[in-house]
Amino acid sequence: MSLLITGGLVVDPAQDLEAPQDLLIDGAKITALAPPGTIPPEGRRVISAKGLVVAPGLIDMHVHLREPGEEYKETILTGAQAAARGGFTGVAAMPNTRPVNDNAAVTRFILEAAKKAGAARVYPVGAISVGSKGEALCEYGDLKEAGAVALSDDGRPVTNSLLMRRALEYAQVFDLPLISHAEDLALRADGLIHEALVSLELGLRGIPAAAEEIAIFRDLTLAGLTKGRLHIAHVSTAGSVDLIRRAKAQGLKVTAETAPHYFTLTDEAVRDYDTNAKVNPPLRTAADVAAIKAGLADGALDAIACDHAPHTPLEKDLEFEAAAFGLIGLETSLGLSLKLVHEGVLTLSQLIALMSTHPARILGLPGGSLAPGALADVTLIDPHRAWTVDIQSFASKSRNCPFNGWNLKGRAVMTIIGGKIAGVK
Ligand code: DOR
Ligand code: ZN
């Protein structure tokens, strides 16, 4: 089928393009990009994108889909559908499933299930260490051959610095980025929320910012030693942003992501003991939020990834101390991120780079551009459409979202994956 998307504002940072253009899709590929009205509509399905932004398909490089092993929380099908609804044409699935994605068989299983799901593309992330236990490295060549796009023990840090060094060295052989869950477990201890005024007042054990920053400093130092490609996951503190900015200035091959909750919420969100705001790393202070925004604006941070972490009431409807860490984000990520554009923190083009161009580049994915010849993964965004977050309407199986009832401005109205329309609202 031939699709002609007319009258939209095409924003494609990969081509440094932000202009009204018509976009032609033939089959699974983009075949033309031309001034409005210059591509003949005859024999083509025409989609009017008047008033809409036409962006390269959004890619969330950090989600948890829970399959295999915890299908009661999410499946590859429901997760990929939630992604498409949220405007994502692709997501990178973290390996902390049961079993852990530490071998080619699990990676292939995920890809098979994703193909059957027929929603957003799923790019498996393989584990750094067997069972993510931090003891022995996985077979990175096997994982890459099976389709893994990166390596991570996300959910827990690699505590052994020698093992992390070897991982950074070994991953280079296969040109796979290492995604670091940076956390000093001993310092974090049994903390529950950010260590500051709110933790003191509520009497909840704190997790100091230093528990993240010490671990980031170590990994940056090891990246320097090994010349390896390092990506820092879920950056949440001002000090972390500073460390990454400095490492980049020194020429290290480092990239980093943050999540919408880290630039939208502070630790104040847990004052009423809302377990949906219990997440690791924890929500920080207003000063951290300001630093995260500044990092997104000046390039210290490269990507926005929501760390979609589905849990059910079994894990969340408990006293604060016993509840699991994590919140879901695929269906609110774009709406929350667009706030940064409305506030003037980011340009539209910067936002699309953070949510598509850069994640594609970091993971070496085929999407992230609307240039003729590219994959026809496209997200149509209405940046001004007002809507209210309603967890009951989510495609995700889980409901652990702290943004229920929020009024947001801007959302994806169509997600096109490989030339096929995946979600219309
Ligand atoms: O809050 C979190 N949830 N942080 C993590 O690192 C893991 C994630 C999960 O898998 O639930
Ligand atoms: Zn995660």
PDB file of N, CA and C in Angstrom, residues 5-45:
ATOM      1  N   ILE A   5       1.208  11.168   3.312  1.00  0.00           N
ATOM      2  CA  ILE A   5       0.889  11.974   4.504  1.00  0.00           C
ATOM      3  C   ILE A   5       1.108  13.439   4.139  1.00  0.00           C
ATOM      4  N   THR A   6       0.001  14.168   4.116  1.00  0.00           N
ATOM      5  CA  THR A   6       0.083  15.525   3.577  1.00  0.00           C
ATOM      6  C   THR A   6      -0.119  16.613   4.631  1.00  0.00           C
ATOM      7  N   GLY A   7       0.526  17.732   4.378  1.00  0.00           N
ATOM      8  CA  GLY A   7       0.223  18.961   5.122  1.00  0.00           C
ATOM      9  C   GLY A   7       0.756  19.043   6.535  1.00  0.00           C
ATOM     10  N   GLY A   8       1.604  18.100   6.927  1.00  0.00           N
ATOM     11  CA  GLY A   8       2.132  18.126   8.296  1.00  0.00           C
ATOM     12  C   GLY A   8       3.445  18.892   8.396  1.00  0.00           C
ATOM     13  N   LEU A   9       3.823  19.180   9.621  1.00  0.00           N
ATOM     14  CA  LEU A   9       5.137  19.775   9.869  1.00  0.00           C
ATOM     15  C   LEU A   9       6.112  18.620  10.107  1.00  0.00           C
ATOM     16  N   VAL A  10       6.974  18.386   9.151  1.00  0.00           N
ATOM     17  CA  VAL A  10       7.929  17.289   9.294  1.00  0.00           C
ATOM     18  C   VAL A  10       9.100  17.750  10.159  1.00  0.00           C
ATOM     19  N   VAL A  11       9.330  17.015  11.229  1.00  0.00           N
ATOM     20  CA  VAL A  11      10.455  17.321  12.118  1.00  0.00           C
ATOM     21  C   VAL A  11      11.371  16.107  12.125  1.00  0.00           C
ATOM     22  N   ASP A  12      12.512  16.239  11.448  1.00  0.00           N
ATOM     23  CA  ASP A  12      13.443  15.120  11.372  1.00  0.00           C
ATOM     24  C   ASP A  12      14.864  15.584  11.677  1.00  0.00           C
ATOM     25  N   PRO A  13      15.242  15.535  12.957  1.00  0.00           N
ATOM     26  CA  PRO A  13      16.570  16.024  13.353  1.00  0.00           C
ATOM     27  C   PRO A  13      17.709  15.333  12.599  1.00  0.00           C
ATOM     28  N   ALA A  14      17.500  14.089  12.155  1.00  0.00           N
ATOM     29  CA  ALA A  14      18.570  13.375  11.440  1.00  0.00           C
ATOM     30  C   ALA A  14      18.944  14.096  10.149  1.00  0.00           C
ATOM     31  N   GLN A  15      17.983  14.822   9.571  1.00  0.00           N
ATOM     32  CA  GLN A  15      18.262  15.586   8.343  1.00  0.00           C
ATOM     33  C   GLN A  15      18.289  17.084   8.628  1.00  0.00           C
ATOM     34  N   ASP A  16      18.250  17.441   9.901  1.00  0.00           N
ATOM     35  CA  ASP A  16      18.190  18.841  10.291  1.00  0.00           C
ATOM     36  C   ASP A  16      17.024  19.544   9.586  1.00  0.00           C
ATOM     37  N   LEU A  17      15.901  18.863   9.598  1.00  0.00           N
ATOM     38  CA  LEU A  17      14.738  19.339   8.852  1.00  0.00           C
ATOM     39  C   LEU A  17      13.571  19.631   9.785  1.00  0.00           C
ATOM     40  N   GLU A  18      12.991  20.808   9.618  1.00  0.00           N
ATOM     41  CA  GLU A  18      11.750  21.150  10.300  1.00  0.00           C
ATOM     42  C   GLU A  18      10.998  22.072   9.345  1.00  0.00           C
ATOM     43  N   ALA A  19      10.103  21.473   8.551  1.00  0.00           N
ATOM     44  CA  ALA A  19       9.423  22.229   7.504  1.00  0.00           C
ATOM     45  C   ALA A  19       8.167  21.495   7.075  1.00  0.00           C
ATOM     46  N   PRO A  20       7.189  22.248   6.525  1.00  0.00           N
ATOM     47  CA  PRO A  20       6.007  21.581   5.980  1.00  0.00           C
ATOM     48  C   PRO A  20       6.445  20.735   4.779  1.00  0.00           C
ATOM     49  N   GLN A  21       6.128  19.443   4.834  1.00  0.00           N
ATOM     50  CA  GLN A  21       6.507  18.532   3.747  1.00  0.00           C
ATOM     51  C   GLN A  21       5.437  17.454   3.644  1.00  0.00           C
ATOM     52  N   ASP A  22       5.289  16.890   2.454  1.00  0.00           N
ATOM     53  CA  ASP A  22       4.473  15.691   2.305  1.00  0.00           C
ATOM     54  C   ASP A  22       5.417  14.493   2.317  1.00  0.00           C
ATOM     55  N   LEU A  23       4.896  13.394   2.868  1.00  0.00           N
ATOM     56  CA  LEU A  23       5.741  12.205   3.033  1.00  0.00           C
ATOM     57  C   LEU A  23       5.071  11.038   2.327  1.00  0.00           C
ATOM     58  N   LEU A  24       5.830  10.370   1.476  1.00  0.00           N
ATOM     59  CA  LEU A  24       5.283   9.220   0.748  1.00  0.00           C
ATOM     60  C   LEU A  24       5.896   7.925   1.270  1.00  0.00           C
ATOM     61  N   ILE A  25       5.005   6.973   1.516  1.00  0.00           N
ATOM     62  CA  ILE A  25       5.438   5.652   1.989  1.00  0.00           C
ATOM     63  C   ILE A  25       4.979   4.610   0.978  1.00  0.00           C
ATOM     64  N   ASP A  26       5.902   3.801   0.522  1.00  0.00           N
ATOM     65  CA  ASP A  26       5.542   2.660  -0.335  1.00  0.00           C
ATOM     66  C   ASP A  26       5.986   1.396   0.368  1.00  0.00           C
ATOM     67  N   GLY A  27       5.021   0.525   0.673  1.00  0.00           N
ATOM     68  CA  GLY A  27       5.369  -0.690   1.414  1.00  0.00           C
ATOM     69  C   GLY A  27       5.915  -0.325   2.770  1.00  0.00           C
ATOM     70  N   ALA A  28       7.075  -0.861   3.081  1.00  0.00           N
ATOM     71  CA  ALA A  28       7.634  -0.639   4.415  1.00  0.00           C
ATOM     72  C   ALA A  28       8.658   0.485   4.439  1.00  0.00           C
ATOM     73  N   LYS A  29       8.803   1.206   3.320  1.00  0.00           N
ATOM     74  CA  LYS A  29       9.853   2.231   3.229  1.00  0.00           C
ATOM     75  C   LYS A  29       9.301   3.616   2.934  1.00  0.00           C
ATOM     76  N   ILE A  30      10.040   4.614   3.377  1.00  0.00           N
ATOM     77  CA  ILE A  30       9.734   5.989   2.987  1.00  0.00           C
ATOM     78  C   ILE A  30      10.370   6.188   1.608  1.00  0.00           C
ATOM     79  N   THR A  31       9.554   6.689   0.660  1.00  0.00           N
ATOM     80  CA  THR A  31      10.116   6.812  -0.690  1.00  0.00           C
ATOM     81  C   THR A  31      10.277   8.255  -1.151  1.00  0.00           C
ATOM     82  N   ALA A  32       9.551   9.174  -0.519  1.00  0.00           N
ATOM     83  CA  ALA A  32       9.744  10.571  -0.923  1.00  0.00           C
ATOM     84  C   ALA A  32       9.338  11.522   0.187  1.00  0.00           C
ATOM     85  N   LEU A  33       9.974  12.653   0.152  1.00  0.00           N
ATOM     86  CA  LEU A  33       9.704  13.749   1.071  1.00  0.00           C
ATOM     87  C   LEU A  33       9.771  14.984   0.192  1.00  0.00           C
ATOM     88  N   ALA A  34       8.658  15.709   0.084  1.00  0.00           N
ATOM     89  CA  ALA A  34       8.651  16.801  -0.896  1.00  0.00           C
ATOM     90  C   ALA A  34       7.746  17.931  -0.432  1.00  0.00           C
ATOM     91  N   PRO A  35       7.932  19.143  -1.003  1.00  0.00           N
ATOM     92  CA  PRO A  35       7.095  20.283  -0.599  1.00  0.00           C
ATOM     93  C   PRO A  35       5.613  19.959  -0.736  1.00  0.00           C
ATOM     94  N   PRO A  36       4.797  20.541   0.129  1.00  0.00           N
ATOM     95  CA  PRO A  36       3.365  20.233   0.142  1.00  0.00           C
ATOM     96  C   PRO A  36       2.732  20.355  -1.241  1.00  0.00           C
ATOM     97  N   GLY A  37       1.919  19.367  -1.593  1.00  0.00           N
ATOM     98  CA  GLY A  37       1.159  19.421  -2.841  1.00  0.00           C
ATOM     99  C   GLY A  37       1.921  18.974  -4.075  1.00  0.00           C
ATOM    100  N   THR A  38       3.152  18.542  -3.915  1.00  0.00           N
ATOM    101  CA  THR A  38       3.938  18.186  -5.107  1.00  0.00           C
ATOM    102  C   THR A  38       3.958  16.689  -5.406  1.00  0.00           C
ATOM    103  N   ILE A  39       3.455  15.876  -4.485  1.00  0.00           N
ATOM    104  CA  ILE A  39       3.403  14.425  -4.772  1.00  0.00           C
ATOM    105  C   ILE A  39       1.966  14.086  -5.163  1.00  0.00           C
ATOM    106  N   PRO A  40       1.734  13.547  -6.361  1.00  0.00           N
ATOM    107  CA  PRO A  40       0.364  13.276  -6.808  1.00  0.00           C
ATOM    108  C   PRO A  40      -0.344  12.276  -5.889  1.00  0.00           C
ATOM    109  N   PRO A  41      -1.581  12.593  -5.466  1.00  0.00           N
ATOM    110  CA  PRO A  41      -2.305  11.728  -4.532  1.00  0.00           C
ATOM    111  C   PRO A  41      -3.001  10.543  -5.205  1.00  0.00           C
ATOM    112  N   GLU A  42      -3.113  10.560  -6.517  1.00  0.00           N
ATOM    113  CA  GLU A  42      -3.889   9.529  -7.213  1.00  0.00           C
ATOM    114  C   GLU A  42      -3.381   8.128  -6.876  1.00  0.00           C
ATOM    115  N   GLY A  43      -4.342   7.244  -6.577  1.00  0.00           N
ATOM    116  CA  GLY A  43      -4.006   5.838  -6.316  1.00  0.00           C
ATOM    117  C   GLY A  43      -3.316   5.623  -4.978  1.00  0.00           C
ATOM    118  N   ARG A  44      -3.352   6.648  -4.129  1.00  0.00           N
ATOM    119  CA  ARG A  44      -2.687   6.520  -2.839  1.00  0.00           C
ATOM    120  C   ARG A  44      -3.661   6.810  -1.717  1.00  0.00           C
ATOM    121  N   ARG A  45      -3.448   6.168  -0.587  1.00  0.00           N
ATOM    122  CA  ARG A  45      -4.253   6.517   0.576  1.00  0.00           C
ATOM    123  C   ARG A  45      -3.666   7.796   1.175  1.00  0.00           C
TER     124      ARG A  45
END
